[in-house]
Amino acid sequence: MDYLKKYSDLPISIPSDKLDLLFIEIIEAYNFKKIDKYYFFEALSELNDRQTYTHKLLKNEIRKGIDSILCNLWNTDNLDEVDNITYFIISFGLEKCFELAKESLIQNKHMDKKIRKVIEETIEEIGGNLLNPFHDW
């Protein structure tokens, strides 16, 4: 199945219950190794664009599923991956990934400066509003 085409072809406005099913589908596709992390990131990005238009928070079980996967993918040696994951931390309010990102600043003193900056900017942008990505709307 071409997940990228499927998700990029979706209308921008989708009922939240249908969107929930799409998030579950992509989580399962990744967990069952039907897609790699590149496709997972791209599909999440497409679904995030649609989630924004619902003006609703992502369901807790979906958020936790995404959080778990992205924590396992966390790699402070890859700027693109850190950039993708920090974007999702902000968009979905991912608690475990947020803590992992903060811990990585302490644990990895020799991290690339660009990667460190992305993480620091993410922490600053979130402030105390991690669980409500719509706080500034």
Short mmCIF file of N, CA and C in Angstrom, two decimals:
data_model
loop_
_atom_site.label_atom_id
_atom_site.label_comp_id
_atom_site.label_asym_id
_atom_site.label_seq_id
_atom_site.Cartn_x
_atom_site.Cartn_y
_atom_site.Cartn_z
N MET A 1 0.84 -1.18 0.00
CA MET A 1 0.00 0.00 0.00
C MET A 1 0.89 1.24 0.00
N ASP A 2 0.53 2.21 -0.80
CA ASP A 2 1.28 3.47 -0.85
C ASP A 2 0.67 4.44 0.18
N TYR A 3 1.19 4.36 1.41
CA TYR A 3 0.65 5.16 2.49
C TYR A 3 0.82 6.65 2.23
N LEU A 4 1.96 7.04 1.68
CA LEU A 4 2.19 8.46 1.46
C LEU A 4 1.15 9.05 0.53
N LYS A 5 0.88 8.38 -0.57
CA LYS A 5 -0.12 8.87 -1.51
C LYS A 5 -1.50 8.88 -0.86
N LYS A 6 -1.80 7.81 -0.14
CA LYS A 6 -3.10 7.70 0.52
C LYS A 6 -3.33 8.90 1.45
N TYR A 7 -2.33 9.23 2.26
CA TYR A 7 -2.51 10.30 3.23
C TYR A 7 -2.37 11.69 2.60
N SER A 8 -1.52 11.84 1.63
CA SER A 8 -1.38 13.16 1.00
C SER A 8 -2.60 13.49 0.15
N ASP A 9 -3.33 12.48 -0.30
CA ASP A 9 -4.53 12.72 -1.11
C ASP A 9 -5.79 12.97 -0.27
N LEU A 10 -5.69 12.85 1.03
CA LEU A 10 -6.84 13.09 1.90
C LEU A 10 -7.25 14.56 1.87
N PRO A 11 -8.54 14.83 2.02
CA PRO A 11 -8.94 16.23 2.16
C PRO A 11 -8.35 16.80 3.44
N ILE A 12 -8.18 18.08 3.48
CA ILE A 12 -7.54 18.72 4.63
C ILE A 12 -8.44 18.64 5.87
N SER A 13 -9.73 18.61 5.67
CA SER A 13 -10.65 18.54 6.80
C SER A 13 -11.30 17.16 6.82
N ILE A 14 -11.06 16.43 7.91
CA ILE A 14 -11.57 15.08 8.09
C ILE A 14 -12.20 14.99 9.47
N PRO A 15 -13.33 14.31 9.60
CA PRO A 15 -13.91 14.13 10.95
C PRO A 15 -12.90 13.44 11.87
N SER A 16 -12.87 13.86 13.12
CA SER A 16 -11.84 13.37 14.04
C SER A 16 -11.93 11.87 14.26
N ASP A 17 -13.11 11.27 14.21
CA ASP A 17 -13.20 9.82 14.41
C ASP A 17 -12.55 9.06 13.26
N LYS A 18 -12.69 9.56 12.05
CA LYS A 18 -12.04 8.93 10.90
C LYS A 18 -10.52 9.14 10.98
N LEU A 19 -10.13 10.31 11.40
CA LEU A 19 -8.70 10.62 11.54
C LEU A 19 -8.05 9.71 12.59
N ASP A 20 -8.77 9.46 13.67
CA ASP A 20 -8.26 8.55 14.70
C ASP A 20 -7.94 7.18 14.10
N LEU A 21 -8.83 6.69 13.25
CA LEU A 21 -8.61 5.38 12.61
C LEU A 21 -7.38 5.40 11.71
N LEU A 22 -7.15 6.51 11.05
CA LEU A 22 -5.98 6.63 10.18
C LEU A 22 -4.69 6.66 11.01
N PHE A 23 -4.72 7.33 12.15
CA PHE A 23 -3.55 7.33 13.03
C PHE A 23 -3.27 5.90 13.52
N ILE A 24 -4.31 5.21 13.93
CA ILE A 24 -4.15 3.83 14.40
C ILE A 24 -3.59 2.96 13.28
N GLU A 25 -4.08 3.17 12.07
CA GLU A 25 -3.60 2.40 10.92
C GLU A 25 -2.10 2.59 10.70
N ILE A 26 -1.64 3.83 10.78
CA ILE A 26 -0.23 4.09 10.50
C ILE A 26 0.66 3.60 11.64
N ILE A 27 0.17 3.68 12.88
CA ILE A 27 0.90 3.12 14.02
C ILE A 27 1.06 1.62 13.84
N GLU A 28 -0.02 0.95 13.49
CA GLU A 28 0.03 -0.50 13.28
C GLU A 28 0.92 -0.87 12.09
N ALA A 29 0.85 -0.08 11.03
CA ALA A 29 1.69 -0.35 9.86
C ALA A 29 3.17 -0.29 10.24
N TYR A 30 3.52 0.68 11.06
CA TYR A 30 4.92 0.77 11.50
C TYR A 30 5.26 -0.38 12.44
N ASN A 31 4.40 -0.63 13.41
CA ASN A 31 4.68 -1.68 14.39
C ASN A 31 4.80 -3.06 13.76
N PHE A 32 4.06 -3.30 12.68
CA PHE A 32 4.12 -4.59 11.99
C PHE A 32 5.09 -4.57 10.82
N LYS A 33 5.94 -3.51 10.81
CA LYS A 33 7.04 -3.39 9.83
C LYS A 33 6.57 -3.39 8.37
N LYS A 34 5.40 -2.81 8.16
CA LYS A 34 4.90 -2.65 6.79
C LYS A 34 5.47 -1.38 6.16
N ILE A 35 5.95 -0.47 7.02
CA ILE A 35 6.57 0.77 6.56
C ILE A 35 7.81 1.04 7.41
N ASP A 36 8.72 1.83 6.86
CA ASP A 36 9.92 2.20 7.62
C ASP A 36 9.71 3.58 8.28
N LYS A 37 10.73 4.03 8.98
CA LYS A 37 10.57 5.29 9.71
C LYS A 37 10.37 6.48 8.78
N TYR A 38 10.96 6.44 7.60
CA TYR A 38 10.76 7.53 6.65
C TYR A 38 9.27 7.69 6.31
N TYR A 39 8.62 6.59 5.98
CA TYR A 39 7.19 6.63 5.65
C TYR A 39 6.36 6.97 6.88
N PHE A 40 6.79 6.50 8.03
CA PHE A 40 6.08 6.82 9.27
C PHE A 40 6.11 8.32 9.52
N PHE A 41 7.29 8.93 9.41
CA PHE A 41 7.41 10.38 9.59
C PHE A 41 6.53 11.13 8.59
N GLU A 42 6.59 10.74 7.33
CA GLU A 42 5.82 11.42 6.29
C GLU A 42 4.31 11.27 6.51
N ALA A 43 3.88 10.07 6.84
CA ALA A 43 2.45 9.84 7.08
C ALA A 43 1.98 10.62 8.31
N LEU A 44 2.78 10.61 9.37
CA LEU A 44 2.43 11.38 10.56
C LEU A 44 2.31 12.87 10.24
N SER A 45 3.19 13.35 9.41
CA SER A 45 3.15 14.75 9.02
C SER A 45 1.85 15.08 8.29
N GLU A 46 1.48 14.22 7.37
CA GLU A 46 0.22 14.42 6.62
C GLU A 46 -0.98 14.38 7.58
N LEU A 47 -0.99 13.40 8.47
CA LEU A 47 -2.10 13.27 9.41
C LEU A 47 -2.12 14.43 10.41
N ASN A 48 -0.94 14.89 10.80
CA ASN A 48 -0.87 16.04 11.70
C ASN A 48 -1.50 17.27 11.06
N ASP A 49 -1.25 17.47 9.77
CA ASP A 49 -1.85 18.61 9.08
C ASP A 49 -3.37 18.56 9.19
N ARG A 50 -3.94 17.38 9.08
CA ARG A 50 -5.39 17.23 9.17
C ARG A 50 -5.87 17.32 10.62
N GLN A 51 -5.07 16.82 11.55
CA GLN A 51 -5.43 16.87 12.97
C GLN A 51 -5.56 18.32 13.42
N THR A 52 -4.70 19.17 12.92
CA THR A 52 -4.74 20.58 13.29
C THR A 52 -6.11 21.20 13.00
N TYR A 53 -6.73 20.81 11.91
CA TYR A 53 -8.02 21.37 11.52
C TYR A 53 -9.18 20.88 12.37
N THR A 54 -8.98 19.82 13.14
CA THR A 54 -10.05 19.34 14.02
C THR A 54 -10.15 20.21 15.27
N HIS A 55 -9.07 20.91 15.61
CA HIS A 55 -8.98 21.72 16.83
C HIS A 55 -9.26 20.88 18.07
N LYS A 56 -8.95 19.59 17.99
CA LYS A 56 -9.09 18.68 19.12
C LYS A 56 -7.74 18.06 19.41
N LEU A 57 -7.57 17.70 20.68
CA LEU A 57 -6.35 17.01 21.06
C LEU A 57 -6.42 15.57 20.58
N LEU A 58 -5.29 15.02 20.27
CA LEU A 58 -5.20 13.63 19.86
C LEU A 58 -5.60 12.75 21.04
N LYS A 59 -6.33 11.68 20.76
CA LYS A 59 -6.74 10.76 21.82
C LYS A 59 -5.51 10.22 22.53
N ASN A 60 -5.64 10.03 23.83
CA ASN A 60 -4.52 9.63 24.67
C ASN A 60 -3.85 8.34 24.20
N GLU A 61 -4.62 7.32 23.84
CA GLU A 61 -4.02 6.05 23.43
C GLU A 61 -3.24 6.20 22.12
N ILE A 62 -3.72 7.04 21.22
CA ILE A 62 -3.02 7.29 19.96
C ILE A 62 -1.74 8.06 20.22
N ARG A 63 -1.86 9.08 21.05
CA ARG A 63 -0.68 9.89 21.42
C ARG A 63 0.39 9.02 22.06
N LYS A 64 -0.01 8.13 22.95
CA LYS A 64 0.96 7.25 23.61
C LYS A 64 1.60 6.28 22.62
N GLY A 65 0.84 5.79 21.65
CA GLY A 65 1.40 4.90 20.64
C GLY A 65 2.46 5.60 19.80
N ILE A 66 2.16 6.82 19.39
CA ILE A 66 3.12 7.62 18.62
C ILE A 66 4.34 7.93 19.48
N ASP A 67 4.09 8.32 20.72
CA ASP A 67 5.17 8.66 21.65
C ASP A 67 6.14 7.49 21.82
N SER A 68 5.61 6.31 21.99
CA SER A 68 6.44 5.13 22.18
C SER A 68 7.32 4.85 20.97
N ILE A 69 6.73 4.91 19.80
CA ILE A 69 7.50 4.66 18.57
C ILE A 69 8.60 5.71 18.41
N LEU A 70 8.25 6.96 18.58
CA LEU A 70 9.23 8.02 18.36
C LEU A 70 10.35 8.01 19.41
N CYS A 71 10.04 7.59 20.63
CA CYS A 71 11.10 7.44 21.63
C CYS A 71 12.11 6.39 21.17
N ASN A 72 11.62 5.32 20.59
CA ASN A 72 12.52 4.27 20.09
C ASN A 72 13.34 4.73 18.89
N LEU A 73 12.84 5.73 18.17
CA LEU A 73 13.55 6.25 17.00
C LEU A 73 14.48 7.42 17.33
N TRP A 74 14.42 7.92 18.56
CA TRP A 74 15.21 9.09 18.96
C TRP A 74 16.69 8.84 18.71
N ASN A 75 17.31 9.73 17.96
CA ASN A 75 18.70 9.56 17.56
C ASN A 75 19.35 10.93 17.47
N THR A 76 20.13 11.28 18.47
CA THR A 76 20.74 12.61 18.51
C THR A 76 21.98 12.71 17.62
N ASP A 77 22.17 11.73 16.76
CA ASP A 77 23.24 11.82 15.76
C ASP A 77 22.70 12.21 14.39
N ASN A 78 21.38 12.41 14.29
CA ASN A 78 20.77 12.67 13.00
C ASN A 78 19.86 13.91 13.10
N LEU A 79 20.29 15.01 12.51
CA LEU A 79 19.56 16.27 12.60
C LEU A 79 18.15 16.15 12.03
N ASP A 80 17.99 15.52 10.87
CA ASP A 80 16.66 15.41 10.26
C ASP A 80 15.69 14.65 11.15
N GLU A 81 16.17 13.57 11.76
CA GLU A 81 15.30 12.79 12.64
C GLU A 81 14.93 13.57 13.89
N VAL A 82 15.89 14.26 14.48
CA VAL A 82 15.60 15.07 15.66
C VAL A 82 14.61 16.17 15.29
N ASP A 83 14.80 16.78 14.14
CA ASP A 83 13.90 17.84 13.68
C ASP A 83 12.48 17.29 13.50
N ASN A 84 12.35 16.14 12.88
CA ASN A 84 11.03 15.52 12.71
C ASN A 84 10.38 15.21 14.05
N ILE A 85 11.12 14.56 14.91
CA ILE A 85 10.54 14.13 16.18
C ILE A 85 10.19 15.31 17.07
N THR A 86 11.02 16.34 17.10
CA THR A 86 10.69 17.51 17.92
C THR A 86 9.44 18.21 17.39
N TYR A 87 9.26 18.20 16.08
CA TYR A 87 8.04 18.75 15.47
C TYR A 87 6.82 17.98 16.00
N PHE A 88 6.93 16.66 16.05
CA PHE A 88 5.81 15.85 16.53
C PHE A 88 5.62 15.99 18.04
N ILE A 89 6.71 16.19 18.78
CA ILE A 89 6.58 16.43 20.22
C ILE A 89 5.70 17.64 20.45
N ILE A 90 5.96 18.70 19.71
CA ILE A 90 5.18 19.94 19.83
C ILE A 90 3.75 19.73 19.35
N SER A 91 3.59 19.10 18.19
CA SER A 91 2.27 18.96 17.57
C SER A 91 1.31 18.07 18.36
N PHE A 92 1.86 16.99 18.94
CA PHE A 92 1.00 16.00 19.59
C PHE A 92 1.10 16.00 21.12
N GLY A 93 2.04 16.75 21.67
CA GLY A 93 2.21 16.76 23.12
C GLY A 93 2.76 15.44 23.64
N LEU A 94 3.88 15.02 23.10
CA LEU A 94 4.45 13.71 23.43
C LEU A 94 5.33 13.79 24.68
N GLU A 95 4.80 13.29 25.78
CA GLU A 95 5.46 13.43 27.07
C GLU A 95 6.79 12.67 27.18
N LYS A 96 6.80 11.40 26.80
CA LYS A 96 8.02 10.60 26.94
C LYS A 96 9.13 11.13 26.04
N CYS A 97 8.78 11.47 24.81
CA CYS A 97 9.79 12.01 23.89
C CYS A 97 10.31 13.35 24.38
N PHE A 98 9.44 14.15 24.96
CA PHE A 98 9.86 15.45 25.49
C PHE A 98 10.89 15.25 26.60
N GLU A 99 10.61 14.31 27.51
CA GLU A 99 11.55 14.03 28.60
C GLU A 99 12.86 13.47 28.04
N LEU A 100 12.76 12.60 27.04
CA LEU A 100 13.95 12.03 26.41
C LEU A 100 14.80 13.11 25.75
N ALA A 101 14.14 14.04 25.11
CA ALA A 101 14.86 15.15 24.47
C ALA A 101 15.60 15.98 25.52
N LYS A 102 14.92 16.30 26.61
CA LYS A 102 15.56 17.08 27.68
C LYS A 102 16.74 16.33 28.29
N GLU A 103 16.55 15.04 28.53
CA GLU A 103 17.62 14.22 29.11
C GLU A 103 18.82 14.14 28.17
N SER A 104 18.56 14.11 26.88
CA SER A 104 19.66 13.98 25.92
C SER A 104 20.58 15.19 25.96
N LEU A 105 20.04 16.35 26.30
CA LEU A 105 20.88 17.55 26.42
C LEU A 105 21.87 17.41 27.57
N ILE A 106 21.46 16.74 28.61
CA ILE A 106 22.31 16.54 29.79
C ILE A 106 23.29 15.40 29.55
N GLN A 107 22.78 14.31 28.98
CA GLN A 107 23.60 13.10 28.82
C GLN A 107 24.62 13.20 27.70
N ASN A 108 24.32 13.96 26.68
CA ASN A 108 25.20 14.02 25.52
C ASN A 108 25.82 15.41 25.39
N LYS A 109 26.86 15.63 26.13
CA LYS A 109 27.52 16.94 26.15
C LYS A 109 28.21 17.28 24.82
N HIS A 110 28.47 16.27 24.01
CA HIS A 110 29.20 16.48 22.75
C HIS A 110 28.29 16.42 21.53
N MET A 111 27.02 16.67 21.75
CA MET A 111 26.04 16.66 20.68
C MET A 111 26.34 17.78 19.68
N ASP A 112 26.05 17.52 18.41
CA ASP A 112 26.18 18.54 17.38
C ASP A 112 25.41 19.79 17.80
N LYS A 113 26.01 20.94 17.57
CA LYS A 113 25.40 22.20 18.01
C LYS A 113 24.04 22.47 17.35
N LYS A 114 23.89 22.09 16.10
CA LYS A 114 22.61 22.30 15.41
C LYS A 114 21.51 21.44 16.03
N ILE A 115 21.85 20.22 16.37
CA ILE A 115 20.88 19.31 17.00
C ILE A 115 20.52 19.84 18.38
N ARG A 116 21.52 20.26 19.14
CA ARG A 116 21.28 20.82 20.46
C ARG A 116 20.35 22.03 20.37
N LYS A 117 20.57 22.87 19.38
CA LYS A 117 19.75 24.07 19.21
C LYS A 117 18.29 23.71 18.91
N VAL A 118 18.07 22.71 18.05
CA VAL A 118 16.71 22.27 17.73
C VAL A 118 16.00 21.80 19.00
N ILE A 119 16.69 21.03 19.81
CA ILE A 119 16.09 20.52 21.05
C ILE A 119 15.80 21.66 22.01
N GLU A 120 16.74 22.56 22.18
CA GLU A 120 16.55 23.69 23.08
C GLU A 120 15.40 24.58 22.63
N GLU A 121 15.29 24.81 21.33
CA GLU A 121 14.19 25.62 20.80
C GLU A 121 12.85 24.94 21.02
N THR A 122 12.83 23.62 20.92
CA THR A 122 11.60 22.87 21.16
C THR A 122 11.17 23.03 22.61
N ILE A 123 12.10 22.88 23.52
CA ILE A 123 11.80 23.03 24.95
C ILE A 123 11.27 24.42 25.24
N GLU A 124 11.90 25.41 24.65
CA GLU A 124 11.47 26.80 24.85
C GLU A 124 10.07 27.03 24.27
N GLU A 125 9.83 26.50 23.08
CA GLU A 125 8.53 26.71 22.44
C GLU A 125 7.40 26.07 23.23
N ILE A 126 7.65 24.91 23.79
CA ILE A 126 6.62 24.20 24.54
C ILE A 126 6.31 24.91 25.84
N GLY A 127 7.34 25.40 26.50
CA GLY A 127 7.12 26.05 27.79
C GLY A 127 6.42 25.08 28.73
N GLY A 128 5.32 25.49 29.30
CA GLY A 128 4.54 24.63 30.20
C GLY A 128 3.29 24.10 29.54
N ASN A 129 3.25 24.10 28.21
CA ASN A 129 2.02 23.74 27.50
C ASN A 129 2.16 22.47 26.67
N LEU A 130 2.92 21.52 27.14
CA LEU A 130 3.17 20.31 26.36
C LEU A 130 1.89 19.58 25.96
N LEU A 131 0.97 19.42 26.87
CA LEU A 131 -0.22 18.60 26.60
C LEU A 131 -1.31 19.34 25.83
N ASN A 132 -1.11 20.62 25.55
CA ASN A 132 -2.09 21.37 24.78
C ASN A 132 -1.41 22.11 23.64
N PRO A 133 -1.23 21.43 22.49
CA PRO A 133 -0.58 22.07 21.35
C PRO A 133 -1.34 23.28 20.81
N PHE A 134 -2.60 23.42 21.19
CA PHE A 134 -3.43 24.54 20.70
C PHE A 134 -3.43 25.72 21.66
N HIS A 135 -2.54 25.73 22.64
CA HIS A 135 -2.56 26.76 23.67
C HIS A 135 -2.44 28.18 23.16
N ASP A 136 -1.79 28.36 22.02
CA ASP A 136 -1.58 29.73 21.54
C ASP A 136 -2.49 30.09 20.37
N TRP A 137 -3.56 29.34 20.22
CA TRP A 137 -4.51 29.64 19.12
C TRP A 137 -5.57 30.57 19.59
#
